Amino acid sequence: MSANPAAGGLFRPGILSRFTVPHRIVMAPLTRNRAGADGVPSVLAVDYYAQRASAALIVSESTSVSASGVGYPRTPALFTDAQVEGWRVVTEAVHGRGGRIFAQLCHNGRVSHPSFHAGVLPVAPSAIAPPGQAMTTEGLQPFRVPRALTAAEVEGTVEQFAAAASRAMAAGFDGVEIHGASGFLVDQFLRDGSNRRTDRYGGSIEKRARFLLDVVEAVGERCGFDRVGVRLSPLSHVNGMFDSTPWETFAFAAATLNTAGLAYLHLMRRNDAAGTPQHFRIENLRRYYRGVLVMNGGYDRASGDEAIRTGEVDFISYGTAFLANPDLPERLRRGAPLNAPDKATFYTGGARGYLDYPALAHDTSPGG
Ligand SMILES: Cc1cc2nc3c(=O)[nH]c(=O)nc-3n(C[C@H](O)[C@H](O)[C@H](O)COP(=O)(O)O)c2cc1C
């Protein structure tokens, strides 16, 4: 019997991938732009992730599957041996603290700039530029119209995801999360605002989802499907994303993924354009996806607890709260105050705003 009123919620043990985990608090993927120019995670990342090893699962920051997939400065990758070796030190540190870590695998597609590709245009499903500006090493620059991938290149890109998944396993990750959210390449294929293809990767919802499903299939064959998660953001308009029938698109994706035997489906529930009316209640995708559901976006302790307690979702991922609180599960368990995130250091280099968020002072008093 537990005196903890939260025992039925966030602090109920659960099963995630091949692990029994002590609670339902996942660390959401967080890009921090502190890797080397060669895509090798910095030595600072070792401590940063190890500090957060009490998560039920850490999902790493977005990690490029190939050179053509890079779209932000100083982001890590998994296409060279040096990158694998850099990540190996991170995964060993997390495992040394008893944690579990998946690599978030991403291709940025059109959310990139020629300056990352020796002057060559970024690639995308269709030659449609996203609105706004790319974050480059020389500051913000307007997005360019990308070059549409040929069908053979699409197949090659699926293989890039599979190769990166193999490298993730070689680097000691416990699994991978396919980044299908926030307007990057997988999302660009899924939604009709960015996919005007007329071949087998575009047109109907089934064809637009083919790239995602081919990536899932190829990655699952390399790692085991129960080591693969997928992240989707059905309501997000970030990076100019739009779909004319979002409910149908994402219900199809959820229903199809339901049969894949994945570790989990990770949904971002909030629209990035704050206040934009939601077209549908994202939790209703549960009807189509019966496996482990990780929900993200704007949760605090009470709302996270409630969502788990009602069975609406299985895990909650926390982004900014985990960024600022290396010991977030312990703070939530105790109902302790949280450090506030410092936005000014989200995407800057260095240890400040990265390694210096304090953990709670260890309380050794009886009952502490
Ligand atoms: C600094 C920062 C970096 C992020 N990087 C990623 C990323 O690499 N991959 C991703 O899928 N989402 C990324 N996100 C989104 C977060 O995973 C999460 O969805 C968002 O912070 C909302 O969750 P929260 O309300 O708990 O903070 C990032 C968010 C922030 C604030």
Coordinates of C-alpha atoms and ligand atoms in Angstrom, one line a residue:
M1 CA 0.0 0.0 0.0
S2 CA 1.3 3.4 -0.8
A3 CA 0.8 6.7 0.9
N4 CA 1.6 8.5 -2.3
P5 CA -1.6 9.9 -3.8
A6 CA 0.1 9.9 -7.2
A7 CA 0.7 6.1 -7.0
G8 CA -1.9 5.4 -9.7
G9 CA -0.6 8.1 -12.1
L10 CA 2.8 9.2 -13.1
F11 CA 4.5 7.0 -10.5
R12 CA 3.0 3.7 -11.5
P13 CA 5.7 1.3 -13.0
G14 CA 5.2 0.6 -16.7
I15 CA 6.6 -1.3 -19.7
L16 CA 8.3 0.6 -22.4
S17 CA 10.1 -1.2 -25.2
R18 CA 12.0 -4.1 -23.6
F19 CA 12.1 -2.4 -20.2
T20 CA 10.0 -2.3 -17.0
V21 CA 10.4 1.3 -15.9
P22 CA 9.6 2.8 -12.5
H23 CA 7.4 5.7 -13.6
R24 CA 5.8 7.3 -16.7
I25 CA 8.0 10.3 -17.1
V26 CA 9.9 10.5 -20.5
M27 CA 12.4 13.1 -21.5
A28 CA 11.2 14.6 -24.8
P29 CA 13.8 15.2 -27.6
L30 CA 15.5 18.6 -27.3
T31 CA 17.9 20.1 -29.8
R32 CA 20.6 22.0 -28.1
N33 CA 23.1 22.9 -30.9
R34 CA 26.2 21.9 -28.9
A35 CA 27.6 19.1 -31.2
G36 CA 30.8 19.6 -33.1
A37 CA 30.7 20.8 -36.7
D38 CA 31.4 17.2 -37.7
G39 CA 28.1 16.0 -36.0
V40 CA 29.9 14.3 -33.1
P41 CA 28.1 15.0 -29.8
S42 CA 30.2 17.2 -27.5
V43 CA 31.7 15.8 -24.4
L44 CA 29.3 18.1 -22.5
A45 CA 26.4 15.9 -23.8
V46 CA 27.8 13.0 -21.8
D47 CA 27.1 14.8 -18.5
Y48 CA 23.9 16.5 -19.8
Y49 CA 22.2 13.1 -20.6
A50 CA 23.7 11.3 -17.6
Q51 CA 22.2 14.0 -15.3
R52 CA 18.8 13.1 -16.8
A53 CA 19.1 9.3 -16.6
S54 CA 16.2 9.0 -14.1
A55 CA 13.8 9.4 -17.0
A56 CA 11.7 6.4 -17.8
L57 CA 13.3 6.9 -21.2
I58 CA 15.5 9.7 -22.7
V59 CA 14.7 10.5 -26.3
S60 CA 17.8 12.2 -27.7
E61 CA 17.9 15.4 -29.5
S62 CA 17.2 15.2 -33.2
T63 CA 20.0 13.4 -34.9
S64 CA 20.7 13.5 -38.7
V65 CA 20.6 10.3 -40.6
S66 CA 22.7 11.6 -43.4
A67 CA 24.7 14.7 -44.6
S68 CA 21.7 15.7 -46.8
G69 CA 19.5 15.5 -43.7
V70 CA 21.3 18.2 -41.8
G71 CA 19.4 21.5 -41.4
Y72 CA 20.6 23.2 -38.2
P73 CA 24.1 24.2 -37.0
R74 CA 25.9 22.0 -34.5
T75 CA 23.4 19.2 -34.4
P76 CA 24.6 15.6 -33.9
A77 CA 24.3 12.9 -36.5
L78 CA 24.7 9.1 -37.0
F79 CA 26.3 8.6 -40.3
T80 CA 30.0 8.4 -39.5
D81 CA 32.1 6.1 -37.3
A82 CA 33.2 9.2 -35.2
Q83 CA 29.6 10.1 -34.5
V84 CA 28.9 6.5 -33.4
E85 CA 32.0 6.7 -31.1
G86 CA 30.8 10.0 -29.7
W87 CA 27.4 8.7 -28.9
R88 CA 28.7 5.5 -27.4
V89 CA 30.2 7.6 -24.5
V90 CA 26.8 9.2 -24.0
T91 CA 24.9 5.9 -23.9
E92 CA 27.4 4.3 -21.6
A93 CA 27.1 7.2 -19.2
V94 CA 23.3 7.0 -19.2
H95 CA 23.4 3.2 -18.7
G96 CA 25.9 3.6 -16.0
R97 CA 23.3 5.7 -14.1
G98 CA 20.6 3.0 -14.7
G99 CA 18.9 4.9 -17.6
R100 CA 17.6 4.1 -21.0
I101 CA 18.1 6.2 -24.2
F102 CA 16.6 6.2 -27.7
A103 CA 18.2 8.2 -30.6
Q104 CA 15.8 10.5 -32.4
L105 CA 16.5 9.9 -36.1
C106 CA 15.7 12.8 -38.4
H107 CA 16.1 14.1 -41.9
N108 CA 15.3 17.8 -42.1
G109 CA 14.3 17.8 -45.8
R110 CA 13.4 21.3 -46.9
V111 CA 14.0 22.8 -43.4
S112 CA 17.6 23.3 -44.3
H113 CA 19.8 25.6 -46.4
P114 CA 22.4 25.2 -49.2
S115 CA 25.1 26.4 -46.8
F116 CA 24.9 23.0 -45.1
H117 CA 25.3 21.2 -48.4
A118 CA 28.2 22.9 -50.2
G119 CA 25.8 25.2 -52.0
V120 CA 23.5 22.4 -53.2
L121 CA 19.7 22.8 -52.6
P122 CA 18.1 20.9 -49.8
V123 CA 15.7 18.0 -50.8
A124 CA 12.0 17.5 -50.1
P125 CA 9.0 15.6 -51.5
S126 CA 8.1 18.6 -53.7
A127 CA 9.7 21.8 -54.7
I128 CA 7.9 23.9 -52.2
A129 CA 9.8 26.2 -49.8
P130 CA 8.7 26.5 -46.2
P131 CA 7.9 30.0 -45.1
G132 CA 10.4 31.9 -43.0
Q133 CA 14.1 31.6 -42.5
A134 CA 16.7 28.9 -42.0
M135 CA 18.9 28.9 -38.9
T136 CA 22.4 28.7 -40.5
T137 CA 25.9 29.1 -39.2
E138 CA 25.9 32.6 -40.7
G139 CA 22.6 33.5 -39.0
L140 CA 19.0 33.5 -40.3
Q141 CA 18.7 33.2 -44.1
P142 CA 15.5 32.8 -46.2
F143 CA 14.5 29.2 -47.0
R144 CA 15.2 28.3 -50.6
V145 CA 12.9 26.2 -52.9
P146 CA 14.1 22.6 -52.3
R147 CA 14.7 20.1 -55.0
A148 CA 12.1 17.3 -55.3
L149 CA 13.6 13.9 -54.6
T150 CA 13.4 11.3 -57.4
A151 CA 11.6 8.0 -56.5
A152 CA 15.0 6.3 -56.4
E153 CA 16.3 8.9 -54.1
V154 CA 13.3 8.5 -51.8
E155 CA 14.2 4.8 -51.5
G156 CA 17.8 5.8 -50.8
T157 CA 16.6 8.1 -48.0
V158 CA 14.7 5.2 -46.5
E159 CA 18.0 3.3 -46.5
Q160 CA 19.7 6.3 -44.8
F161 CA 17.2 5.9 -41.9
A162 CA 17.9 2.2 -41.7
A163 CA 21.7 2.7 -41.8
A164 CA 21.5 5.3 -39.0
A165 CA 19.3 2.9 -37.0
S166 CA 22.1 0.3 -37.3
R167 CA 24.6 2.8 -36.2
A168 CA 22.4 3.8 -33.3
M169 CA 22.4 0.2 -32.1
A170 CA 26.2 0.1 -32.6
A171 CA 26.5 3.2 -30.4
G172 CA 24.6 1.5 -27.6
F173 CA 21.2 3.1 -27.9
D174 CA 18.3 1.1 -26.6
G175 CA 16.3 2.0 -29.6
V176 CA 15.4 4.8 -32.0
E177 CA 12.5 7.2 -32.4
I178 CA 11.7 8.2 -36.0
H179 CA 11.1 11.9 -36.1
G180 CA 7.9 12.3 -38.0
A181 CA 6.9 15.6 -36.4
S182 CA 7.4 19.3 -36.7
G183 CA 7.6 19.7 -40.4
F184 CA 10.8 17.6 -41.1
L185 CA 11.1 15.2 -44.0
V186 CA 8.7 12.4 -42.8
D187 CA 6.1 15.0 -42.0
Q188 CA 6.7 16.8 -45.3
F189 CA 5.7 13.5 -47.0
L190 CA 2.7 12.9 -44.8
R191 CA 0.8 16.2 -45.3
D192 CA -0.5 17.4 -48.6
G193 CA 0.6 21.0 -48.1
S194 CA 4.2 19.9 -48.7
N195 CA 3.7 16.8 -50.8
R196 CA 2.3 17.3 -54.3
R197 CA 3.9 14.2 -55.8
T198 CA 2.1 12.1 -58.3
D199 CA 4.2 9.0 -58.0
R200 CA 3.8 6.2 -55.4
Y201 CA 4.9 8.6 -52.6
G202 CA 2.2 11.2 -53.1
G203 CA -1.5 11.8 -53.8
S204 CA -3.7 9.7 -51.6
I205 CA -3.2 9.5 -47.8
E206 CA -2.0 5.9 -48.3
K207 CA 0.7 7.1 -50.7
R208 CA 1.8 10.1 -48.6
A209 CA 2.2 7.8 -45.6
R210 CA 4.3 5.3 -47.6
F211 CA 7.6 7.1 -46.8
L212 CA 6.9 6.9 -43.1
L213 CA 5.8 3.3 -43.3
D214 CA 8.8 2.3 -45.5
V215 CA 11.1 3.9 -42.9
V216 CA 9.4 2.1 -40.1
E217 CA 9.7 -1.2 -41.9
A218 CA 13.4 -0.7 -42.8
V219 CA 14.3 0.6 -39.3
G220 CA 12.3 -2.1 -37.5
E221 CA 14.1 -4.8 -39.5
R222 CA 17.5 -3.5 -38.3
C223 CA 16.6 -2.9 -34.6
G224 CA 13.5 -5.0 -33.8
F225 CA 10.2 -3.2 -34.0
D226 CA 9.8 -3.1 -30.3
R227 CA 12.9 -0.8 -30.2
V228 CA 11.3 1.7 -32.5
G229 CA 9.1 4.7 -31.6
V230 CA 7.5 7.2 -34.0
R231 CA 6.8 10.9 -33.2
L232 CA 4.0 12.7 -34.9
S233 CA 2.6 16.3 -34.5
P234 CA -0.8 16.2 -36.2
L235 CA -1.9 19.7 -35.0
S236 CA 1.4 21.6 -35.6
H237 CA 1.8 24.2 -38.3
V238 CA 5.5 24.8 -37.5
N239 CA 7.7 25.1 -40.6
G240 CA 4.7 25.9 -42.7
M241 CA 3.0 22.5 -42.3
F242 CA -0.6 22.1 -43.5
D243 CA -2.9 19.3 -44.4
S244 CA -6.4 19.6 -45.9
T245 CA -7.7 16.6 -44.0
P246 CA -5.6 16.3 -40.8
W247 CA -7.9 13.9 -39.0
E248 CA -8.1 11.4 -41.9
T249 CA -4.3 11.7 -42.5
F250 CA -3.3 11.0 -38.9
A251 CA -6.0 8.5 -38.2
F252 CA -4.7 6.5 -41.1
A253 CA -1.1 6.8 -39.9
A254 CA -2.1 5.8 -36.3
A255 CA -4.2 2.8 -37.5
T256 CA -1.4 1.6 -39.8
L257 CA 1.3 2.0 -37.1
N258 CA -1.0 0.1 -34.7
T259 CA -0.2 -3.1 -36.6
A260 CA 3.6 -2.5 -36.6
G261 CA 4.4 -3.7 -33.1
L262 CA 6.3 -0.5 -32.2
A263 CA 7.7 0.4 -28.8
Y264 CA 5.4 3.4 -28.8
L265 CA 3.7 6.2 -30.7
H266 CA 4.7 9.7 -29.4
L267 CA 2.2 12.5 -30.1
M268 CA 2.7 16.2 -29.7
R269 CA -0.7 17.4 -28.7
R270 CA -0.4 21.2 -28.8
N271 CA -0.6 23.4 -31.8
D272 CA 2.5 25.5 -32.0
A273 CA 0.5 28.5 -33.0
A274 CA -0.8 29.1 -29.5
G275 CA -4.6 29.8 -29.5
T276 CA -5.2 28.2 -32.9
P277 CA -8.4 26.1 -32.6
Q278 CA -7.6 22.5 -32.7
H279 CA -9.3 20.6 -35.5
F280 CA -9.7 17.5 -33.4
R281 CA -8.9 16.1 -30.0
I282 CA -5.6 14.4 -30.4
E283 CA -6.3 11.9 -27.6
N284 CA -9.0 10.4 -29.9
L285 CA -6.2 8.9 -32.0
R286 CA -6.2 6.3 -29.2
R287 CA -9.1 4.7 -30.9
Y288 CA -6.8 3.8 -33.8
Y289 CA -3.5 3.2 -31.9
R290 CA -3.9 0.6 -29.2
G291 CA -0.2 0.3 -28.3
V292 CA 1.9 2.3 -25.9
L293 CA 1.0 6.0 -26.3
V294 CA 3.4 8.8 -25.2
M295 CA 1.8 12.2 -25.1
N296 CA 3.7 15.5 -25.1
G297 CA 3.0 19.2 -24.8
G298 CA 2.4 21.5 -21.9
Y299 CA 1.9 19.0 -19.1
D300 CA 2.6 19.8 -15.5
R301 CA 2.5 17.3 -12.7
A302 CA -1.3 17.4 -12.2
S303 CA -2.3 17.2 -15.8
G304 CA 0.3 14.4 -16.5
D305 CA -0.9 12.5 -13.5
E306 CA -4.5 12.8 -14.6
A307 CA -3.8 11.7 -18.2
I308 CA -2.1 8.5 -16.9
R309 CA -4.6 7.8 -14.2
T310 CA -7.5 7.9 -16.6
G311 CA -5.6 5.5 -19.0
E312 CA -6.0 8.1 -21.8
V313 CA -2.2 7.8 -22.4
D314 CA 0.6 5.6 -21.1
F315 CA 3.5 7.9 -20.7
I316 CA 4.0 11.7 -20.6
S317 CA 7.1 13.3 -22.2
Y318 CA 8.3 16.6 -20.7
G319 CA 10.5 18.9 -22.8
T320 CA 11.3 22.2 -21.3
A321 CA 10.7 21.0 -17.7
F322 CA 13.3 18.2 -18.3
L323 CA 15.7 20.6 -19.9
A324 CA 15.7 22.8 -16.8
N325 CA 15.3 20.0 -14.2
P326 CA 17.8 17.1 -14.5
D327 CA 16.0 15.3 -11.6
L328 CA 12.5 16.0 -12.9
P329 CA 11.0 12.7 -11.8
E330 CA 12.2 13.2 -8.2
R331 CA 10.9 16.7 -8.1
L332 CA 7.5 15.7 -9.4
R333 CA 7.4 12.8 -7.0
R334 CA 8.1 15.1 -4.1
G335 CA 6.0 18.0 -5.4
A336 CA 9.1 20.1 -5.2
P337 CA 9.4 23.4 -7.1
L338 CA 10.9 23.4 -10.6
N339 CA 13.8 25.4 -12.0
A340 CA 12.6 27.8 -14.7
P341 CA 14.0 27.1 -18.2
D342 CA 16.3 29.9 -19.6
K343 CA 15.3 30.3 -23.2
A344 CA 18.4 32.4 -24.0
T345 CA 20.6 29.4 -23.7
F346 CA 18.4 26.8 -25.4
Y347 CA 20.4 26.8 -28.6
T348 CA 23.7 28.3 -27.7
G349 CA 27.0 26.4 -27.2
G350 CA 28.7 25.7 -23.9
A351 CA 27.9 24.5 -20.5
R352 CA 25.8 27.4 -19.3
G353 CA 22.1 26.6 -19.4
Y354 CA 23.1 23.0 -20.2
L355 CA 25.0 21.4 -17.3
D356 CA 24.3 24.0 -14.6
Y357 CA 20.6 23.5 -13.8
P358 CA 20.7 22.3 -10.2
A359 CA 19.3 19.1 -8.8
L360 CA 17.5 19.1 -5.5
A361 CA 19.7 19.1 -2.5
H362 CA 19.8 15.5 -1.3
D363 CA 17.6 15.3 1.7
T364 CA 18.9 12.7 4.2
S365 CA 16.5 13.5 7.0
P366 CA 14.1 10.7 8.1
G367 CA 11.1 10.8 5.8
G368 CA 12.9 13.1 3.4
Ligands
LIG1 C1 15.0 23.8 -27.0 C2 14.0 22.8 -27.7 C3 14.5 21.9 -28.6 C4 13.6 21.0 -29.2 N1 14.1 20.0 -30.0 C5 13.3 19.0 -30.5 C6 13.9 18.0 -31.2 O1 15.1 17.9 -31.5 N2 13.0 17.0 -31.7 C7 11.7 17.1 -31.4 O2 11.0 16.2 -31.9 N3 11.1 18.1 -30.7 C8 11.9 19.0 -30.2 N4 11.4 20.0 -29.4 C9 10.0 19.9 -28.9 C10 10.0 19.2 -27.6 O3 10.3 17.8 -27.7 C11 8.6 19.3 -26.9 O4 7.7 18.7 -27.9 C12 8.2 20.7 -26.5 O5 9.2 21.3 -25.7 C13 6.8 20.7 -25.8 O6 6.9 19.9 -24.6 P1 6.8 20.7 -23.2 O7 5.6 21.5 -23.2 O8 6.9 19.6 -22.2 O9 8.1 21.6 -23.2 C14 12.2 21.0 -28.8 C15 11.8 22.0 -27.9 C16 12.6 22.8 -27.4 C17 12.1 23.8 -26.4

